[in-house]
């Protein structure tokens, strides 16, 4: 039920020691080359762990057409790995074929909503399976956005039938940066559509103009994010949950300790009759 992100420093340890981990999530693009060492290592790992494919390069919010080569490589990976989930972000990262190394925020308008839904439908049709969309963290917004992010995400799910990857850290970070209520965001979504949860840590940056929270994935999960997670589990039950850690990556034992906290929350809620485990 609880997994961790598969990161390069831990791959050999996982292959050799096979620690007790519920599942592993990969960044899809890192494994596109079928002849790479990474792909060969992944073939060994999938013999022992369920895998989730989490992408960062589809640029679903861009007005550019979907990159056919990217989609082809993703489908080849998905067909080989048979993952428990395939996901990418509510964001964009390309314009006129030029790609950026950031997951950029969308203008939340009807036009952007129609464009994003069309891209999600194309991906689902091409892959022949449900696709999950993750809520982003962000640090700025467009003045002409007319739809709250939570309503935009809900509409994407309703119109396309896609699933949701709910990142509680992203909600918490963005709630501070943009001044909205976390519970308002969470309650707007269809809980039955949430098929995966992400938990991570963030960093506080101080500037002359004020404080901003950055979704660095470089620290333990914060206490408020754990509380949001516990409340959601209590209300809606358990779904596959991931501990993300992408910068200043610690020893694998640190990630496993964070995963154990999530498992403990799920177990406690089940013990007190708050939820029923699947």
PDB file of C-alpha atoms in Angstrom:
ATOM      1  CA  UNK A   1       0.000   0.000   0.000  1.00  0.00           C
ATOM      2  CA  UNK A   2       2.927   2.385   0.715  1.00  0.00           C
ATOM      3  CA  UNK A   3       5.864   2.833  -1.660  1.00  0.00           C
ATOM      4  CA  UNK A   4       8.879   5.054  -2.275  1.00  0.00           C
ATOM      5  CA  UNK A   5      10.331   6.699  -5.337  1.00  0.00           C
ATOM      6  CA  UNK A   6      13.004   4.597  -7.042  1.00  0.00           C
ATOM      7  CA  UNK A   7      16.114   6.801  -7.182  1.00  0.00           C
ATOM      8  CA  UNK A   8      19.548   6.009  -8.631  1.00  0.00           C
ATOM      9  CA  UNK A   9      21.485   5.861  -5.312  1.00  0.00           C
ATOM     10  CA  UNK A  10      19.194   3.078  -4.068  1.00  0.00           C
ATOM     11  CA  UNK A  11      18.779   0.875  -7.155  1.00  0.00           C
ATOM     12  CA  UNK A  12      21.577  -1.619  -6.496  1.00  0.00           C
ATOM     13  CA  UNK A  13      20.635  -1.878  -2.813  1.00  0.00           C
ATOM     14  CA  UNK A  14      17.036  -2.631  -3.758  1.00  0.00           C
ATOM     15  CA  UNK A  15      18.088  -5.251  -6.323  1.00  0.00           C
ATOM     16  CA  UNK A  16      20.526  -6.957  -3.950  1.00  0.00           C
ATOM     17  CA  UNK A  17      18.684  -6.684  -0.623  1.00  0.00           C
ATOM     18  CA  UNK A  18      15.012  -6.571  -1.711  1.00  0.00           C
ATOM     19  CA  UNK A  19      13.822  -4.517   1.261  1.00  0.00           C
ATOM     20  CA  UNK A  20      10.197  -4.697   2.327  1.00  0.00           C
ATOM     21  CA  UNK A  21       8.592  -1.987   0.151  1.00  0.00           C
ATOM     22  CA  UNK A  22       4.983  -2.067  -1.029  1.00  0.00           C
ATOM     23  CA  UNK A  23       5.777  -0.665  -4.469  1.00  0.00           C
ATOM     24  CA  UNK A  24       8.147   1.651  -6.324  1.00  0.00           C
ATOM     25  CA  UNK A  25       7.523   4.685  -8.514  1.00  0.00           C
ATOM     26  CA  UNK A  26       9.822   5.582 -11.406  1.00  0.00           C
ATOM     27  CA  UNK A  27      10.204   8.758 -13.423  1.00  0.00           C
ATOM     28  CA  UNK A  28       9.146   7.325 -16.770  1.00  0.00           C
ATOM     29  CA  UNK A  29      11.504   9.350 -18.958  1.00  0.00           C
ATOM     30  CA  UNK A  30      14.563   7.971 -17.138  1.00  0.00           C
ATOM     31  CA  UNK A  31      13.717   4.507 -18.492  1.00  0.00           C
ATOM     32  CA  UNK A  32      12.679   5.268 -22.092  1.00  0.00           C
ATOM     33  CA  UNK A  33      15.836   3.798 -23.647  1.00  0.00           C
ATOM     34  CA  UNK A  34      15.155   0.032 -23.889  1.00  0.00           C
ATOM     35  CA  UNK A  35      18.888  -0.667 -24.193  1.00  0.00           C
ATOM     36  CA  UNK A  36      20.050   1.393 -21.205  1.00  0.00           C
ATOM     37  CA  UNK A  37      21.476   0.073 -17.948  1.00  0.00           C
ATOM     38  CA  UNK A  38      18.604   1.741 -16.110  1.00  0.00           C
ATOM     39  CA  UNK A  39      16.034  -0.163 -18.180  1.00  0.00           C
ATOM     40  CA  UNK A  40      17.858  -3.436 -17.616  1.00  0.00           C
ATOM     41  CA  UNK A  41      17.911  -2.800 -13.860  1.00  0.00           C
ATOM     42  CA  UNK A  42      14.215  -1.993 -13.991  1.00  0.00           C
ATOM     43  CA  UNK A  43      13.521  -5.346 -15.661  1.00  0.00           C
ATOM     44  CA  UNK A  44      15.134  -7.015 -12.633  1.00  0.00           C
ATOM     45  CA  UNK A  45      13.186  -4.887 -10.163  1.00  0.00           C
ATOM     46  CA  UNK A  46       9.747  -5.501 -11.721  1.00  0.00           C
ATOM     47  CA  UNK A  47      10.184  -9.182 -10.970  1.00  0.00           C
ATOM     48  CA  UNK A  48       9.859  -8.332  -7.274  1.00  0.00           C
ATOM     49  CA  UNK A  49       7.940  -5.028  -6.899  1.00  0.00           C
ATOM     50  CA  UNK A  50       4.838  -3.376  -8.416  1.00  0.00           C
ATOM     51  CA  UNK A  51       5.813  -0.244 -10.371  1.00  0.00           C
ATOM     52  CA  UNK A  52       4.070   3.093 -10.973  1.00  0.00           C
ATOM     53  CA  UNK A  53       5.174   5.183 -13.996  1.00  0.00           C
ATOM     54  CA  UNK A  54       5.208   8.903 -13.135  1.00  0.00           C
ATOM     55  CA  UNK A  55       6.095  11.234 -16.008  1.00  0.00           C
ATOM     56  CA  UNK A  56       7.212  14.839 -16.204  1.00  0.00           C
ATOM     57  CA  UNK A  57       7.442  15.356 -19.974  1.00  0.00           C
ATOM     58  CA  UNK A  58       4.025  15.052 -21.644  1.00  0.00           C
ATOM     59  CA  UNK A  59       3.376  18.812 -21.310  1.00  0.00           C
ATOM     60  CA  UNK A  60      -0.361  18.195 -21.315  1.00  0.00           C
ATOM     61  CA  UNK A  61      -1.230  21.859 -20.825  1.00  0.00           C
ATOM     62  CA  UNK A  62       0.766  23.091 -23.805  1.00  0.00           C
ATOM     63  CA  UNK A  63      -0.898  24.132 -27.060  1.00  0.00           C
ATOM     64  CA  UNK A  64       1.813  22.145 -28.848  1.00  0.00           C
ATOM     65  CA  UNK A  65       0.597  18.782 -30.181  1.00  0.00           C
ATOM     66  CA  UNK A  66       1.582  15.767 -28.118  1.00  0.00           C
ATOM     67  CA  UNK A  67       5.092  14.529 -28.879  1.00  0.00           C
ATOM     68  CA  UNK A  68       4.452  11.277 -30.781  1.00  0.00           C
ATOM     69  CA  UNK A  69       7.932   9.905 -30.064  1.00  0.00           C
ATOM     70  CA  UNK A  70       7.494  10.598 -26.348  1.00  0.00           C
ATOM     71  CA  UNK A  71       4.133   8.819 -26.356  1.00  0.00           C
ATOM     72  CA  UNK A  72       5.564   5.875 -28.280  1.00  0.00           C
ATOM     73  CA  UNK A  73       8.402   5.470 -25.779  1.00  0.00           C
ATOM     74  CA  UNK A  74       5.983   5.759 -22.862  1.00  0.00           C
ATOM     75  CA  UNK A  75       3.695   3.089 -24.303  1.00  0.00           C
ATOM     76  CA  UNK A  76       6.622   0.751 -24.899  1.00  0.00           C
ATOM     77  CA  UNK A  77       7.687   1.190 -21.277  1.00  0.00           C
ATOM     78  CA  UNK A  78       4.141   0.730 -19.973  1.00  0.00           C
ATOM     79  CA  UNK A  79       3.577  -2.381 -22.077  1.00  0.00           C
ATOM     80  CA  UNK A  80       6.780  -3.915 -20.722  1.00  0.00           C
ATOM     81  CA  UNK A  81       6.451  -2.916 -17.059  1.00  0.00           C
ATOM     82  CA  UNK A  82       2.643  -3.304 -16.699  1.00  0.00           C
ATOM     83  CA  UNK A  83       2.547  -0.595 -13.994  1.00  0.00           C
ATOM     84  CA  UNK A  84      -0.110  -0.175 -11.335  1.00  0.00           C
ATOM     85  CA  UNK A  85      -0.539   3.460 -12.476  1.00  0.00           C
ATOM     86  CA  UNK A  86       0.625   5.905 -15.166  1.00  0.00           C
ATOM     87  CA  UNK A  87       0.626   9.616 -14.398  1.00  0.00           C
ATOM     88  CA  UNK A  88       1.813  13.123 -15.275  1.00  0.00           C
ATOM     89  CA  UNK A  89       1.057  16.651 -14.124  1.00  0.00           C
ATOM     90  CA  UNK A  90      -1.509  19.424 -14.455  1.00  0.00           C
ATOM     91  CA  UNK A  91       1.088  21.665 -16.071  1.00  0.00           C
ATOM     92  CA  UNK A  92       2.892  22.485 -19.304  1.00  0.00           C
ATOM     93  CA  UNK A  93       6.571  22.623 -20.268  1.00  0.00           C
ATOM     94  CA  UNK A  94       6.861  23.276 -23.998  1.00  0.00           C
ATOM     95  CA  UNK A  95       6.062  25.975 -26.538  1.00  0.00           C
ATOM     96  CA  UNK A  96       6.718  25.717 -30.276  1.00  0.00           C
ATOM     97  CA  UNK A  97       8.677  22.515 -29.639  1.00  0.00           C
ATOM     98  CA  UNK A  98      11.038  24.121 -27.118  1.00  0.00           C
ATOM     99  CA  UNK A  99      11.051  22.290 -23.774  1.00  0.00           C
ATOM    100  CA  UNK A 100      11.726  23.759 -20.326  1.00  0.00           C
ATOM    101  CA  UNK A 101      12.949  21.960 -17.218  1.00  0.00           C
ATOM    102  CA  UNK A 102       9.973  23.131 -15.199  1.00  0.00           C
ATOM    103  CA  UNK A 103       6.386  22.091 -14.670  1.00  0.00           C
ATOM    104  CA  UNK A 104       4.769  25.446 -15.411  1.00  0.00           C
ATOM    105  CA  UNK A 105       1.316  26.505 -14.127  1.00  0.00           C
ATOM    106  CA  UNK A 106      -1.667  26.815 -16.444  1.00  0.00           C
ATOM    107  CA  UNK A 107      -4.004  29.744 -16.934  1.00  0.00           C
ATOM    108  CA  UNK A 108      -7.204  28.273 -15.523  1.00  0.00           C
ATOM    109  CA  UNK A 109      -9.631  29.232 -18.300  1.00  0.00           C
ATOM    110  CA  UNK A 110     -12.277  27.359 -20.299  1.00  0.00           C
ATOM    111  CA  UNK A 111      -9.966  27.364 -23.330  1.00  0.00           C
ATOM    112  CA  UNK A 112      -7.103  25.830 -21.334  1.00  0.00           C
ATOM    113  CA  UNK A 113      -9.496  23.310 -19.793  1.00  0.00           C
ATOM    114  CA  UNK A 114     -10.717  22.120 -23.213  1.00  0.00           C
ATOM    115  CA  UNK A 115      -7.135  21.854 -24.469  1.00  0.00           C
ATOM    116  CA  UNK A 116      -5.957  19.916 -21.402  1.00  0.00           C
ATOM    117  CA  UNK A 117      -8.902  17.506 -21.500  1.00  0.00           C
ATOM    118  CA  UNK A 118      -8.282  16.825 -25.196  1.00  0.00           C
ATOM    119  CA  UNK A 119      -4.655  15.921 -24.448  1.00  0.00           C
ATOM    120  CA  UNK A 120      -5.630  13.600 -21.589  1.00  0.00           C
ATOM    121  CA  UNK A 121      -8.172  11.833 -23.810  1.00  0.00           C
ATOM    122  CA  UNK A 122      -5.508  11.400 -26.501  1.00  0.00           C
ATOM    123  CA  UNK A 123      -3.070   9.874 -23.998  1.00  0.00           C
ATOM    124  CA  UNK A 124      -5.670   7.510 -22.550  1.00  0.00           C
ATOM    125  CA  UNK A 125      -6.749   6.399 -26.023  1.00  0.00           C
ATOM    126  CA  UNK A 126      -3.140   5.807 -27.101  1.00  0.00           C
ATOM    127  CA  UNK A 127      -2.131   3.921 -23.964  1.00  0.00           C
ATOM    128  CA  UNK A 128      -5.429   2.045 -23.801  1.00  0.00           C
ATOM    129  CA  UNK A 129      -5.733   2.568 -20.058  1.00  0.00           C
ATOM    130  CA  UNK A 130      -6.656   5.026 -17.338  1.00  0.00           C
ATOM    131  CA  UNK A 131      -4.231   7.893 -16.835  1.00  0.00           C
ATOM    132  CA  UNK A 132      -3.708   9.847 -13.578  1.00  0.00           C
ATOM    133  CA  UNK A 133      -3.283  13.632 -13.402  1.00  0.00           C
ATOM    134  CA  UNK A 134      -1.366  15.119 -10.452  1.00  0.00           C
ATOM    135  CA  UNK A 135      -2.208  18.470  -8.863  1.00  0.00           C
ATOM    136  CA  UNK A 136       0.807  20.827  -9.132  1.00  0.00           C
ATOM    137  CA  UNK A 137       2.622  23.089  -6.721  1.00  0.00           C
ATOM    138  CA  UNK A 138       3.024  26.648  -7.976  1.00  0.00           C
ATOM    139  CA  UNK A 139       4.458  30.020  -7.056  1.00  0.00           C
ATOM    140  CA  UNK A 140       2.573  32.368  -9.368  1.00  0.00           C
ATOM    141  CA  UNK A 141      -0.794  32.484 -11.101  1.00  0.00           C
ATOM    142  CA  UNK A 142      -2.251  34.112 -14.202  1.00  0.00           C
ATOM    143  CA  UNK A 143      -4.379  37.219 -13.623  1.00  0.00           C
ATOM    144  CA  UNK A 144      -6.882  36.057 -16.225  1.00  0.00           C
ATOM    145  CA  UNK A 145      -7.447  32.652 -14.599  1.00  0.00           C
ATOM    146  CA  UNK A 146     -11.195  32.378 -14.108  1.00  0.00           C
ATOM    147  CA  UNK A 147     -11.485  28.927 -12.502  1.00  0.00           C
ATOM    148  CA  UNK A 148     -10.035  27.875  -9.107  1.00  0.00           C
ATOM    149  CA  UNK A 149      -7.390  25.184  -9.570  1.00  0.00           C
ATOM    150  CA  UNK A 150      -9.410  22.611  -7.615  1.00  0.00           C
ATOM    151  CA  UNK A 151     -12.459  23.149  -9.839  1.00  0.00           C
ATOM    152  CA  UNK A 152     -10.282  22.980 -12.960  1.00  0.00           C
ATOM    153  CA  UNK A 153      -8.774  19.653 -11.812  1.00  0.00           C
ATOM    154  CA  UNK A 154     -12.196  18.297 -10.898  1.00  0.00           C
ATOM    155  CA  UNK A 155     -13.526  19.204 -14.355  1.00  0.00           C
ATOM    156  CA  UNK A 156     -10.561  17.484 -16.039  1.00  0.00           C
ATOM    157  CA  UNK A 157     -11.384  14.316 -14.116  1.00  0.00           C
ATOM    158  CA  UNK A 158     -15.118  14.530 -14.805  1.00  0.00           C
ATOM    159  CA  UNK A 159     -14.800  15.262 -18.539  1.00  0.00           C
ATOM    160  CA  UNK A 160     -12.080  12.693 -19.331  1.00  0.00           C
ATOM    161  CA  UNK A 161     -12.721   9.947 -16.788  1.00  0.00           C
ATOM    162  CA  UNK A 162      -9.057  10.054 -15.809  1.00  0.00           C
ATOM    163  CA  UNK A 163      -7.865   9.272 -12.299  1.00  0.00           C
ATOM    164  CA  UNK A 164      -6.205  11.682  -9.879  1.00  0.00           C
ATOM    165  CA  UNK A 165      -2.814  11.572  -8.230  1.00  0.00           C
ATOM    166  CA  UNK A 166      -3.385  13.688  -5.139  1.00  0.00           C
ATOM    167  CA  UNK A 167      -0.213  15.328  -3.791  1.00  0.00           C
ATOM    168  CA  UNK A 168      -0.882  16.663  -0.292  1.00  0.00           C
ATOM    169  CA  UNK A 169       2.448  18.453  -0.095  1.00  0.00           C
ATOM    170  CA  UNK A 170       1.671  20.328  -3.316  1.00  0.00           C
ATOM    171  CA  UNK A 171      -1.688  21.404  -1.927  1.00  0.00           C
ATOM    172  CA  UNK A 172      -0.078  22.585   1.315  1.00  0.00           C
ATOM    173  CA  UNK A 173       2.735  24.468  -0.444  1.00  0.00           C
ATOM    174  CA  UNK A 174       0.413  26.172  -2.918  1.00  0.00           C
ATOM    175  CA  UNK A 175      -2.119  27.025  -0.198  1.00  0.00           C
ATOM    176  CA  UNK A 176       0.535  29.170   1.486  1.00  0.00           C
ATOM    177  CA  UNK A 177       1.873  30.692  -1.727  1.00  0.00           C
ATOM    178  CA  UNK A 178      -1.608  31.588  -3.048  1.00  0.00           C
ATOM    179  CA  UNK A 179      -3.578  31.930   0.196  1.00  0.00           C
ATOM    180  CA  UNK A 180      -6.315  29.318  -0.202  1.00  0.00           C
ATOM    181  CA  UNK A 181      -7.798  26.759   2.198  1.00  0.00           C
ATOM    182  CA  UNK A 182      -6.409  23.212   1.844  1.00  0.00           C
ATOM    183  CA  UNK A 183      -9.712  21.661   2.852  1.00  0.00           C
ATOM    184  CA  UNK A 184     -11.588  23.669   0.230  1.00  0.00           C
ATOM    185  CA  UNK A 185      -9.222  22.246  -2.396  1.00  0.00           C
ATOM    186  CA  UNK A 186      -9.472  18.638  -1.188  1.00  0.00           C
ATOM    187  CA  UNK A 187     -13.246  18.637  -0.704  1.00  0.00           C
ATOM    188  CA  UNK A 188     -13.797  19.797  -4.310  1.00  0.00           C
ATOM    189  CA  UNK A 189     -12.344  16.572  -5.717  1.00  0.00           C
ATOM    190  CA  UNK A 190     -14.067  13.240  -6.258  1.00  0.00           C
ATOM    191  CA  UNK A 191     -12.424  10.930  -3.678  1.00  0.00           C
ATOM    192  CA  UNK A 192     -13.316   7.840  -5.713  1.00  0.00           C
ATOM    193  CA  UNK A 193     -11.116   9.179  -8.534  1.00  0.00           C
ATOM    194  CA  UNK A 194      -8.008   9.407  -6.316  1.00  0.00           C
ATOM    195  CA  UNK A 195      -5.909   6.357  -7.250  1.00  0.00           C
ATOM    196  CA  UNK A 196      -2.529   7.421  -5.820  1.00  0.00           C
ATOM    197  CA  UNK A 197      -1.252   9.817  -3.138  1.00  0.00           C
ATOM    198  CA  UNK A 198       2.106  11.610  -2.941  1.00  0.00           C
ATOM    199  CA  UNK A 199       3.759  12.823   0.265  1.00  0.00           C
ATOM    200  CA  UNK A 200       6.971  14.871   0.312  1.00  0.00           C
ATOM    201  CA  UNK A 201       8.822  17.684   2.041  1.00  0.00           C
ATOM    202  CA  UNK A 202       9.265  21.338   1.121  1.00  0.00           C
ATOM    203  CA  UNK A 203      11.657  24.223   1.764  1.00  0.00           C
ATOM    204  CA  UNK A 204      10.931  27.725   3.055  1.00  0.00           C
ATOM    205  CA  UNK A 205      12.681  30.557   1.171  1.00  0.00           C
ATOM    206  CA  UNK A 206      12.971  34.068   2.563  1.00  0.00           C
ATOM    207  CA  UNK A 207      13.036  37.067   0.198  1.00  0.00           C
ATOM    208  CA  UNK A 208      12.859  40.796   0.777  1.00  0.00           C
ATOM    209  CA  UNK A 209       9.283  40.723  -0.513  1.00  0.00           C
ATOM    210  CA  UNK A 210       8.329  37.908   1.858  1.00  0.00           C
ATOM    211  CA  UNK A 211       8.372  34.158   2.325  1.00  0.00           C
ATOM    212  CA  UNK A 212       7.690  31.526  -0.321  1.00  0.00           C
ATOM    213  CA  UNK A 213       7.438  27.753   0.038  1.00  0.00           C
ATOM    214  CA  UNK A 214       9.239  25.614  -2.555  1.00  0.00           C
ATOM    215  CA  UNK A 215       8.258  22.026  -3.388  1.00  0.00           C
ATOM    216  CA  UNK A 216      11.850  20.745  -3.229  1.00  0.00           C
ATOM    217  CA  UNK A 217      11.211  17.127  -2.212  1.00  0.00           C
ATOM    218  CA  UNK A 218      14.374  17.418  -0.143  1.00  0.00           C
ATOM    219  CA  UNK A 219      13.081  17.038   3.394  1.00  0.00           C
ATOM    220  CA  UNK A 220      10.856  14.758   5.506  1.00  0.00           C
ATOM    221  CA  UNK A 221       7.100  15.136   5.175  1.00  0.00           C
ATOM    222  CA  UNK A 222       5.941  18.042   7.341  1.00  0.00           C
ATOM    223  CA  UNK A 223       3.566  17.521  10.281  1.00  0.00           C
ATOM    224  CA  UNK A 224       0.694  19.531   8.700  1.00  0.00           C
ATOM    225  CA  UNK A 225       0.914  17.377   5.544  1.00  0.00           C
ATOM    226  CA  UNK A 226       0.815  14.213   7.666  1.00  0.00           C
ATOM    227  CA  UNK A 227      -2.338  15.583   9.345  1.00  0.00           C
ATOM    228  CA  UNK A 228      -3.980  16.315   5.969  1.00  0.00           C
ATOM    229  CA  UNK A 229      -3.139  12.783   4.870  1.00  0.00           C
ATOM    230  CA  UNK A 230      -4.506  11.204   8.045  1.00  0.00           C
ATOM    231  CA  UNK A 231      -7.764  13.131   7.764  1.00  0.00           C
ATOM    232  CA  UNK A 232      -8.196  12.111   4.142  1.00  0.00           C
ATOM    233  CA  UNK A 233      -7.471   8.440   4.904  1.00  0.00           C
ATOM    234  CA  UNK A 234      -9.960   8.571   7.782  1.00  0.00           C
ATOM    235  CA  UNK A 235     -12.678   9.985   5.529  1.00  0.00           C
ATOM    236  CA  UNK A 236     -12.056   8.064   2.316  1.00  0.00           C
ATOM    237  CA  UNK A 237      -9.917   4.990   3.035  1.00  0.00           C
ATOM    238  CA  UNK A 238      -6.471   3.937   1.926  1.00  0.00           C
ATOM    239  CA  UNK A 239      -5.030   4.133  -1.594  1.00  0.00           C
ATOM    240  CA  UNK A 240      -1.457   3.515  -2.809  1.00  0.00           C
ATOM    241  CA  UNK A 241       0.710   6.156  -1.127  1.00  0.00           C
ATOM    242  CA  UNK A 242       4.197   7.278  -2.140  1.00  0.00           C
ATOM    243  CA  UNK A 243       7.037   8.946  -0.252  1.00  0.00           C
ATOM    244  CA  UNK A 244       8.829  11.275  -2.736  1.00  0.00           C
ATOM    245  CA  UNK A 245      12.404  12.453  -2.173  1.00  0.00           C
ATOM    246  CA  UNK A 246      14.252  13.911  -5.196  1.00  0.00           C
ATOM    247  CA  UNK A 247      16.989  16.233  -3.862  1.00  0.00           C
ATOM    248  CA  UNK A 248      19.552  15.705  -1.089  1.00  0.00           C
ATOM    249  CA  UNK A 249      18.533  12.056  -1.305  1.00  0.00           C
ATOM    250  CA  UNK A 250      19.188  10.291   2.022  1.00  0.00           C
ATOM    251  CA  UNK A 251      19.930   6.665   2.794  1.00  0.00           C
ATOM    252  CA  UNK A 252      17.148   4.280   1.786  1.00  0.00           C
ATOM    253  CA  UNK A 253      16.390   3.615   5.458  1.00  0.00           C
ATOM    254  CA  UNK A 254      15.244   7.241   5.839  1.00  0.00           C
ATOM    255  CA  UNK A 255      12.703   6.822   3.034  1.00  0.00           C
ATOM    256  CA  UNK A 256      11.543   3.525   4.475  1.00  0.00           C
ATOM    257  CA  UNK A 257      11.054   5.179   7.879  1.00  0.00           C
ATOM    258  CA  UNK A 258       8.830   7.806   6.238  1.00  0.00           C
ATOM    259  CA  UNK A 259       6.930   5.041   4.447  1.00  0.00           C
ATOM    260  CA  UNK A 260       6.470   3.302   7.812  1.00  0.00           C
ATOM    261  CA  UNK A 261       4.787   6.448   9.175  1.00  0.00           C
ATOM    262  CA  UNK A 262       2.227   6.296   6.358  1.00  0.00           C
ATOM    263  CA  UNK A 263       1.685   2.587   6.966  1.00  0.00           C
ATOM    264  CA  UNK A 264       1.184   3.281  10.676  1.00  0.00           C
ATOM    265  CA  UNK A 265      -1.482   5.892   9.927  1.00  0.00           C
ATOM    266  CA  UNK A 266      -3.336   3.486   7.637  1.00  0.00           C
ATOM    267  CA  UNK A 267      -3.067   0.664  10.189  1.00  0.00           C
ATOM    268  CA  UNK A 268      -4.225   2.865  13.089  1.00  0.00           C
ATOM    269  CA  UNK A 269      -7.241   4.147  11.180  1.00  0.00           C
ATOM    270  CA  UNK A 270      -8.173   0.552  10.329  1.00  0.00           C
ATOM    271  CA  UNK A 271      -7.610  -0.568  13.963  1.00  0.00           C
ATOM    272  CA  UNK A 272      -9.975   2.081  15.320  1.00  0.00           C
ATOM    273  CA  UNK A 273     -12.570   1.143  12.727  1.00  0.00           C
ATOM    274  CA  UNK A 274     -12.247   4.384  10.796  1.00  0.00           C
ATOM    275  CA  UNK A 275     -11.494   2.605   7.541  1.00  0.00           C
ATOM    276  CA  UNK A 276     -11.528  -0.910   6.095  1.00  0.00           C
ATOM    277  CA  UNK A 277      -8.341  -2.081   4.461  1.00  0.00           C
ATOM    278  CA  UNK A 278      -8.668  -3.404   0.904  1.00  0.00           C
TER     279      UNK A 278
END
